[in-house]
Structures are given as structure tokens and as C-alpha cells.
Amino acid sequence: MTASSAPAARPSRPGDAGSRNSLTSVALFGLSMITLTAEIVQLRVFSFSVNPVFVYMVISVALLGFGLSGALLTVTPRLRNVAPEAALGICLLGFGIGNLFANHLFAHYSHLIKPSQGITLISSTALLFASFTIPYFFSGLGVAMVLLSDSTSVGRNYFINLAGSAAGCFIVYPFLDLLGAEYTILLVSVVCVLAGTAVTWRHTSALRPVLVAATGALLLASAFGWAHPTYQPDSTDLYASIRAGAEKKLGQPIEPVRRFSRWDPVGRIELFEFPGPFGLFAGKAPAYFFAQDAGAGSVVLGLAEHPDLAEDLTEATIYGLASSLRPGGQTAIIGLGGGPDLIAAMTAGAGHVTGVEINAAVIESLNINRAFMGLPPAGDERMTLQHADGRAFLRRIEDRFDVIQMTGADTFAAGAVSGSLLSEDYLYTLEAIDDFLRALRSDGILQITRFGQAPLRVLTTVVTALEQIGVEHPERNIVVIHQGLLWSATLARKTPFTAKELAQLNRMVRESEATAPSLTLPMYDPALFAFNSRMLKLVAPDGHDDNAPAKGMRSFMEAVQTDSTDAWYAEQSLDFTPCTDDRPFFGQRERFTWAAFREVFTPSSTGAYGWSLIRYVGLLIQFALISFILIVGPLLALRGAGGSTLKRAAPISLAFFSVGVGFMLVEVGLMQKLTLYVGHPNYAVSAVLFSILLSSGVGSYVSGRMKVSAVTLLTVAVVAIIIGVGAFSLFGQDLLRSTLHLSVGRRIVIAIVAMSPLGFFMGFPFPTMLARVETTTSSLSPWAYGVNGFASVLASLAAIPLSIGIGFTGTFQVGALTYLLALGAFALADRQTS
């Protein structure tokens, strides 16, 4: 088959239904909107049902499906003869049915997905994830067939595609809040099937009985509640561990009572009441287990009728350390969980407590349980709960606090980009600690409580932050107190701790030996998060307890005093250097070495927390192998297209691959730069996606109407993108910082406007190149579409390890530079057609 005989080569027919039919435009917009809606809901589902290390798979399988659609069109060119309207109807049906099928399959078998087993191309885990490529394959196929139906309307149709995707970024959240993930997925599928039936109806009479039967069956099943998937919580997360431990000890299966449940854009919040002693604190006070996405656990303690236990919680556990040193003070709690920090602060006599929580569902659950917990009622001037990101809140307000406290706050429940242990966490960077210290009064206390190895990195970060604000002897300003097997609280001041404060901390540590052992919480025992043991002083200006662990902390403090911290960092097997906002990967402490690389494809015995950078890179390699096969394989079907066609394949593939990588990396960079500014990671994701997709769509539309050569258009776009990325890198943060005091709504508008010029020019390259290839070498245009999809898969995965290595700013700039590579490759391909 030659390029001139390709059945889909229809470059310029003004009346072509694929570009002029309004129903086609509406169907394309709807399919694009529903695709983005489903993808965002899928992120929430994956965060709840599988370990966070796998959440990034949502984006990867979606983009893989898009790439597969291009590969299919390349090897079966006759499919392009199908009318675009009919193709969209079939693809809407395919997306709706495939989406429901994949979600039901996932709901039944998600418990088989375990980080310790890793992922290989032939594993059951990989096959389960692969089922999600089915709906996205149909989505990509529908979009591709419309884009390739008329080369003169690529820009217009790509605009409709991106505008629909932009709408899907925001429309999802009201439905998620109102219906939950299960029924939102069902609604998406039902709407797709109904729309697909309506669009397909006019193009076929033979299939109408089948369409009626299938649609009727789906509606009947939905009406009786049979059709929606029922997701299982992550079988490797905290809730599953606690439940398994309780069943083992009781010797029988149990079914905890769910006291509260809500899907939220940030995470699914649930409160569980365990039976018998597992539901009691200190053997007598009722307690609920708090879970965010089946993990990120905390407890809701029913202490209203047990004020004595509230006193013990405050005096004998690390929850009450800082608040006890500042009775009557102004306290800010960052990240509320089940609220034990609130109880301790109020019991310690805080003058006012401000609880700051990024998840609205958490605040709702706490408000419902205020009386149960013994907290002041809503409206009481002693306590205020704020729905906001902690750092954005502290940057905005003018008040200064006596205590700022965080206990176990993290972003393991789906970060903005990767949603894994590699995800960004802006609460533990140098800039974050600086924000916290600036929000304190001169003698205020910052308390950060973490578990496992994390407290050592907290310590290195706090010390460095103190040094950066001019503290000459940070060892005088820091106390670290440990409790249980995992927890350590780091207390820091801008001025040295006083002798009176150290004496009070020593008293609390000493007296905890008598009281703490009675503060049992059996539901926490299986996860080793118990507090029922005496406190130990690890680091303090007046010395540490003789039997205290954490030699690493004390050796670091010795290095601080001898000005040899660089040597200390180099000696460690893990990376404990402070994180920054540009490289905010607090949970990633693994050093990337070639010796460690041999573990890429081997099972892990260390569970979720050992499945990080090395295994992530291993998965990237596997996706790269899949992409290479699917890029090269379709070329075999084009062997009869002629030598000149195949000769152009190399520069065309490089051009479309580079644009796919560049678009994704620039998008990731913008998300990172706006997360702190907007004050909510999901708002940042939605704002960036909406702005980039919509403004890129406008750019696509404009580029399709400009009467200049494709290379000229691409040159203008690439120069503008590079200038835009450079300007954003140099001046963007200053602009955003100067408007941080404005409301969230206004900041979102500013963010959208600020990104729009860059997004506008990012909309030029892909449709311009695709229209040109469709006109000159139509047999390669679906293949180029697929190459762009595969490139996006790899870039979405590579963005995180790349950012760990060179930072988000570096990744942002690499994305811009890849557009230069695309320009050079496309110019070469275009010359070959002249």
C-alpha cells in the first residue's frame, strides 16, 4: 500500500462529516470529558484499593491505551474508512462497557496486588492493570479517527478534544462528593453506553436489537444496585493489618462497624469501631480507628466521659509535649487525622486551637464526633477547624502561634503526580520548616512527630533550617523524644530551650514510666504504632537517656557541632539530606546505585516501604520495552508503503515522541509550582490540567487557521514555549508569592491566567505536525499519534525519578528543551517530503 492509495487520505474535503457534523463534535467533546472524569476517579479508587506505590499506574495505562489505538489504526488502515460519527458511537460504547468491566475485575481481585511481589510483564498484577487499557484504548481510538478524518480540521477537532478534557477536570468533584467513587464510575459507564447507543443508532439497523438489550440490561442492573463495583480496601495497608491482627487474637472473623465513610478529592475517610477490647482505649474509653484510603491511620478517642484519660494522654504521651510547655497559648495543629492532637492541646490548657486540615471529610468526621471526643462544640471560640493546606494557611495569616504541631501528616494517600512513596510532600522541606518557624512567636515551639526512620530526616531538615535563619548553635534549640517502637517527636525553637522547659520535659519523660503502660490501644498493636510505653529522651541540650536508641541522631548532632555534616551524610547508607520544595521527596531515602539496581525485578521482603525508586525504575524499563515493541512493530505493516515513507518514519517518530515527552514534563513542572500556591494538591492538578488543556485547545484551533507553513508554526511555538518556561522559572514564584494573601478562588484564577500563554503555544505542535503528516504521508499519521501516546506514558513515569535527580525546575526546563528536538526532527521530516 502506498501513501497515495491509503484509504484514509482525505486531506481537504470541506463538507466532510468528520469535521462539520455537529453531532460528531458533541460526541467528541463528551468522550473527552468522560475520559478525564473517569481517570481522576480512578486515581481515587487506586489510592483506596491498592498500595500507594501503584497509584501512578492510572495515568500510565490510560496513555498506553491511547498509544495502542494509534498502533491498531496503523496496521488496519481500512478502519479509517468508518465515518467519524459512527466510530465515536462505537468507541463511546466500548469505553462505557470496558470501563465497567475493568472496574468490576479490579474490585474483585485488587487484593492480589502486593508491592512485595513487584510487577513483571507476565504477572497477574500487570494483567489486572492492563484491563484498564481497554476503555482508554476506545477513547484514544475515537479521538484518533476524528483527528485523522480531515487534515484541514485537525486543529479544530483537537481543540474540541482538549476542551472536553478540561471540562472533565472539574466536573468530577461534585459527583465524587455526592455519589462516591463506585456510583460515579457507574454513572460514567451508563452515560457512555447511552450516548454511544444514541450515536450508533442512526448508523446501523442490524445492531439495534443488541443495543436495546445491552442498554436495557445495564439500566436495570443499575436501578437495582447490581452494576456498580464494590471496591475493597488495600489488603497491605493499615486497616487490613489491624483487622487481621484482631481476628488472629480473637480467633474468629470480625466485621468492624463503619461509623463514618465519605469519598473526598483528597482521600476516602472511614471510621471503624472494632469489637471488644480492640475498640477500647486504656481498657475503658471507646475508640474508633480512623483510616484515609484504608491507611494513613489515626484514632478517634471517646474521652468525653473520661477526662482522667485525656490528662494521661496529654501528660504521658508525646501528643502533649509542646502544648504542655505553653498553657494558654495559641496552638496550630497541621493535619488532624482522628484528632488526638486536638484533645491533648485543649487538655493542656491552650488558649485557642486552630486545626488545619486539607481534607474536608476529616473535618466533617471530627465535627460529628466533637461531643464524643470531649472537644468544644462547633462555634466555640476556643477551637477553630480550617479546611486548608497547612503551609498555605500559615503563609496567608498574620497571627503568630505559640505552638505548631504535626503528628504523622503525610501525602501517602495519592500525591499530585505519582501518588506513591515517591510522591512529593511539601510539609517536610526546608522551605516548609522555614514557614513554620516564621509563623511562630519568638519563643514558640515547633513539634513534628514521625515514625520509623523519618524522624532522622526531620532532624537534619530542622537543624539546617535553623542554621539558615542564623542560629549558631542549633543543638541548644532542639529536643527529640521517643515513644513506643516507632514514634519520635522533634521539638524546635528559634531560641534555646530554657532550663525550666527542659526540667518540665524531663519530668514528663520520667513520670510517663508509671502512666503510659496503661494507655493501651489494641487496634494499634499489630501495626507497631502503640504509645503504651515510657518516653525516652534521644537528643536534648542537657543530654539523653542512657538507654535511648537513635545513635544516628546523636552522631548527626555531633557532626553539627564539629561542622562535619557533609561527611556524615556521605557515610550513611540512606539519603537523609534535607528535602527542598524543588525536590520534595521526603519518603525517598534510597540511594540509586548500580549494586541496588540488580533488585529491580526481584520480589521484595520489605513490603511497601521497600518498593520505591529502584522498583519504580524497573517498571519504567518494562513500559519502555512495551512502547518500543508497539512503536517498531506497526512499521512492519508499512513495508509496502515505499522506501521514502519508511525513511521519514525515523524523524517523524522522534518529533512526535519529543512533543509527547515535552508536554508531559512541562505539565508536571507547572503542577509542582502551583501546588503550594493554590493550597490544595487536587485543586492544583485540576487548575493546571484545566488551564493547560483549554489554552492548548485554543492554541490548536488558532494554529489550524493560520496560513503559514507547519515548520514556521512549530518554530514560533517552540521559541515561545522556551521563553515561557524560562520566564516562569525566573519570575513565576515572585508573582505567585506576592498574591498569596488572596482567597483560594482568586489564586486559582491567577494561576489559570498565568499558565494560559504557555499552554496556548503548547497547543500548536501536535495538531500542526499531525495535519502535515496526514497530508504528506497519511499512512504514518496514526502511527505518529500512537508514538505520541507511548511517549506520554514514559514521560509520566520518568518525571518522578528525573525530578528526584535534578529537581522539578530542572525537569520543567528539560521538558521545554525537548520541544527543540521535536522542531529539528520535524523540519528534517518535512524537508524529505519537499
PDB file of C-alpha atoms in Angstrom, residues 594-710:
ATOM      1  CA  TRP A 594      24.174   0.016  40.310  1.00  0.00           C
ATOM      2  CA  ALA A 595      24.514  -2.571  43.052  1.00  0.00           C
ATOM      3  CA  ALA A 596      20.942  -1.864  44.133  1.00  0.00           C
ATOM      4  CA  PHE A 597      19.747  -1.924  40.534  1.00  0.00           C
ATOM      5  CA  ARG A 598      20.002  -5.713  40.374  1.00  0.00           C
ATOM      6  CA  GLU A 599      16.936  -5.847  42.659  1.00  0.00           C
ATOM      7  CA  VAL A 600      14.720  -4.211  40.025  1.00  0.00           C
ATOM      8  CA  PHE A 601      12.893  -7.378  39.021  1.00  0.00           C
ATOM      9  CA  THR A 602      13.150  -9.393  42.247  1.00  0.00           C
ATOM     10  CA  PRO A 603      10.451  -9.788  44.901  1.00  0.00           C
ATOM     11  CA  SER A 604      10.815  -7.548  47.945  1.00  0.00           C
ATOM     12  CA  SER A 605      10.713  -8.849  51.509  1.00  0.00           C
ATOM     13  CA  THR A 606      10.432  -5.367  52.977  1.00  0.00           C
ATOM     14  CA  GLY A 607       6.838  -4.629  51.939  1.00  0.00           C
ATOM     15  CA  ALA A 608       5.536  -1.341  50.619  1.00  0.00           C
ATOM     16  CA  TYR A 609       8.186   0.843  52.165  1.00  0.00           C
ATOM     17  CA  GLY A 610      10.976  -1.025  50.357  1.00  0.00           C
ATOM     18  CA  TRP A 611       9.270  -0.680  46.976  1.00  0.00           C
ATOM     19  CA  SER A 612      10.442   2.718  45.890  1.00  0.00           C
ATOM     20  CA  LEU A 613      12.876   4.229  43.420  1.00  0.00           C
ATOM     21  CA  ILE A 614      14.684   1.086  42.220  1.00  0.00           C
ATOM     22  CA  ARG A 615      11.481  -0.838  41.544  1.00  0.00           C
ATOM     23  CA  TYR A 616       9.863   2.228  40.055  1.00  0.00           C
ATOM     24  CA  VAL A 617      12.709   2.488  37.556  1.00  0.00           C
ATOM     25  CA  GLY A 618      12.303  -1.210  36.850  1.00  0.00           C
ATOM     26  CA  LEU A 619       8.681  -0.643  35.906  1.00  0.00           C
ATOM     27  CA  LEU A 620       9.718   2.290  33.722  1.00  0.00           C
ATOM     28  CA  ILE A 621      12.104  -0.025  31.868  1.00  0.00           C
ATOM     29  CA  GLN A 622       9.310  -2.526  31.275  1.00  0.00           C
ATOM     30  CA  PHE A 623       6.970   0.163  29.936  1.00  0.00           C
ATOM     31  CA  ALA A 624       9.805   1.362  27.697  1.00  0.00           C
ATOM     32  CA  LEU A 625      10.145  -2.167  26.317  1.00  0.00           C
ATOM     33  CA  ILE A 626       6.404  -2.382  25.634  1.00  0.00           C
ATOM     34  CA  SER A 627       6.433   1.014  23.964  1.00  0.00           C
ATOM     35  CA  PHE A 628       9.448   0.135  21.795  1.00  0.00           C
ATOM     36  CA  ILE A 629       7.752  -3.035  20.555  1.00  0.00           C
ATOM     37  CA  LEU A 630       4.490  -1.210  19.838  1.00  0.00           C
ATOM     38  CA  ILE A 631       6.290   1.625  18.057  1.00  0.00           C
ATOM     39  CA  VAL A 632       8.509  -0.556  15.879  1.00  0.00           C
ATOM     40  CA  GLY A 633       6.004  -3.377  15.303  1.00  0.00           C
ATOM     41  CA  PRO A 634       3.449  -1.401  13.248  1.00  0.00           C
ATOM     42  CA  LEU A 635       6.187  -0.327  10.840  1.00  0.00           C
ATOM     43  CA  LEU A 636       6.265  -3.925   9.612  1.00  0.00           C
ATOM     44  CA  ALA A 637       2.753  -3.375   8.264  1.00  0.00           C
ATOM     45  CA  LEU A 638       4.031  -0.434   6.242  1.00  0.00           C
ATOM     46  CA  ARG A 639       6.785  -2.269   4.411  1.00  0.00           C
ATOM     47  CA  GLY A 640       4.800  -1.948   1.187  1.00  0.00           C
ATOM     48  CA  ALA A 641       4.378   1.782   1.578  1.00  0.00           C
ATOM     49  CA  GLY A 642       7.679   2.536  -0.119  1.00  0.00           C
ATOM     50  CA  GLY A 643      11.202   3.372   0.960  1.00  0.00           C
ATOM     51  CA  SER A 644      10.597   7.106   1.157  1.00  0.00           C
ATOM     52  CA  THR A 645       7.725   6.582   3.587  1.00  0.00           C
ATOM     53  CA  LEU A 646       9.797   4.385   5.880  1.00  0.00           C
ATOM     54  CA  LYS A 647      12.719   6.807   5.608  1.00  0.00           C
ATOM     55  CA  ARG A 648      10.513   9.559   7.013  1.00  0.00           C
ATOM     56  CA  ALA A 649       9.403   7.306   9.881  1.00  0.00           C
ATOM     57  CA  ALA A 650      12.533   7.939  11.971  1.00  0.00           C
ATOM     58  CA  PRO A 651      12.377  11.771  12.126  1.00  0.00           C
ATOM     59  CA  ILE A 652       8.572  11.692  12.431  1.00  0.00           C
ATOM     60  CA  SER A 653       8.738   9.300  15.368  1.00  0.00           C
ATOM     61  CA  LEU A 654      11.404  11.434  17.069  1.00  0.00           C
ATOM     62  CA  ALA A 655       9.331  14.581  16.554  1.00  0.00           C
ATOM     63  CA  PHE A 656       6.102  13.133  17.974  1.00  0.00           C
ATOM     64  CA  PHE A 657       7.946  11.331  20.764  1.00  0.00           C
ATOM     65  CA  SER A 658       9.680  14.558  21.806  1.00  0.00           C
ATOM     66  CA  VAL A 659       6.425  16.544  21.824  1.00  0.00           C
ATOM     67  CA  GLY A 660       4.769  13.898  23.994  1.00  0.00           C
ATOM     68  CA  VAL A 661       7.656  13.974  26.474  1.00  0.00           C
ATOM     69  CA  GLY A 662       7.886  17.762  26.452  1.00  0.00           C
ATOM     70  CA  PHE A 663       4.178  18.318  27.038  1.00  0.00           C
ATOM     71  CA  MET A 664       4.106  15.922  29.982  1.00  0.00           C
ATOM     72  CA  LEU A 665       7.267  17.235  31.683  1.00  0.00           C
ATOM     73  CA  VAL A 666       6.206  20.880  31.377  1.00  0.00           C
ATOM     74  CA  GLU A 667       2.782  19.962  32.745  1.00  0.00           C
ATOM     75  CA  VAL A 668       4.365  18.193  35.745  1.00  0.00           C
ATOM     76  CA  GLY A 669       6.568  21.215  36.397  1.00  0.00           C
ATOM     77  CA  LEU A 670       3.586  23.554  36.389  1.00  0.00           C
ATOM     78  CA  MET A 671       1.667  21.297  38.794  1.00  0.00           C
ATOM     79  CA  GLN A 672       4.563  21.353  41.230  1.00  0.00           C
ATOM     80  CA  LYS A 673       4.995  25.099  41.100  1.00  0.00           C
ATOM     81  CA  LEU A 674       1.296  25.709  41.730  1.00  0.00           C
ATOM     82  CA  THR A 675       0.572  23.142  44.457  1.00  0.00           C
ATOM     83  CA  LEU A 676       1.803  25.383  47.269  1.00  0.00           C
ATOM     84  CA  TYR A 677       0.295  28.499  45.739  1.00  0.00           C
ATOM     85  CA  VAL A 678      -3.201  27.109  45.302  1.00  0.00           C
ATOM     86  CA  GLY A 679      -3.040  25.467  48.720  1.00  0.00           C
ATOM     87  CA  HIS A 680      -4.550  22.098  47.804  1.00  0.00           C
ATOM     88  CA  PRO A 681      -2.884  19.431  45.602  1.00  0.00           C
ATOM     89  CA  ASN A 682      -6.121  18.389  43.916  1.00  0.00           C
ATOM     90  CA  TYR A 683      -7.028  21.992  43.165  1.00  0.00           C
ATOM     91  CA  ALA A 684      -3.535  22.415  41.701  1.00  0.00           C
ATOM     92  CA  VAL A 685      -3.930  19.330  39.496  1.00  0.00           C
ATOM     93  CA  SER A 686      -7.354  20.444  38.322  1.00  0.00           C
ATOM     94  CA  ALA A 687      -6.278  24.059  37.794  1.00  0.00           C
ATOM     95  CA  VAL A 688      -3.165  23.068  35.812  1.00  0.00           C
ATOM     96  CA  LEU A 689      -4.956  20.475  33.710  1.00  0.00           C
ATOM     97  CA  PHE A 690      -7.904  22.772  33.038  1.00  0.00           C
ATOM     98  CA  SER A 691      -5.704  25.725  32.114  1.00  0.00           C
ATOM     99  CA  ILE A 692      -3.199  23.773  30.009  1.00  0.00           C
ATOM    100  CA  LEU A 693      -5.819  21.688  28.219  1.00  0.00           C
ATOM    101  CA  LEU A 694      -8.154  24.583  27.488  1.00  0.00           C
ATOM    102  CA  SER A 695      -5.460  27.070  26.473  1.00  0.00           C
ATOM    103  CA  SER A 696      -3.717  24.355  24.416  1.00  0.00           C
ATOM    104  CA  GLY A 697      -7.044  23.689  22.746  1.00  0.00           C
ATOM    105  CA  VAL A 698      -7.388  27.367  21.879  1.00  0.00           C
ATOM    106  CA  GLY A 699      -3.829  27.327  20.542  1.00  0.00           C
ATOM    107  CA  SER A 700      -4.669  24.266  18.474  1.00  0.00           C
ATOM    108  CA  TYR A 701      -7.711  25.990  16.993  1.00  0.00           C
ATOM    109  CA  VAL A 702      -5.772  29.150  16.175  1.00  0.00           C
ATOM    110  CA  SER A 703      -2.854  27.235  14.669  1.00  0.00           C
ATOM    111  CA  GLY A 704      -5.248  25.381  12.352  1.00  0.00           C
ATOM    112  CA  ARG A 705      -6.461  28.673  10.908  1.00  0.00           C
ATOM    113  CA  MET A 706      -3.041  30.237  10.326  1.00  0.00           C
ATOM    114  CA  LYS A 707      -1.895  30.209   6.701  1.00  0.00           C
ATOM    115  CA  VAL A 708       1.815  29.606   7.222  1.00  0.00           C
ATOM    116  CA  SER A 709       3.980  26.526   6.849  1.00  0.00           C
ATOM    117  CA  ALA A 710       3.964  23.828   9.500  1.00  0.00           C
TER     118      ALA A 710
END
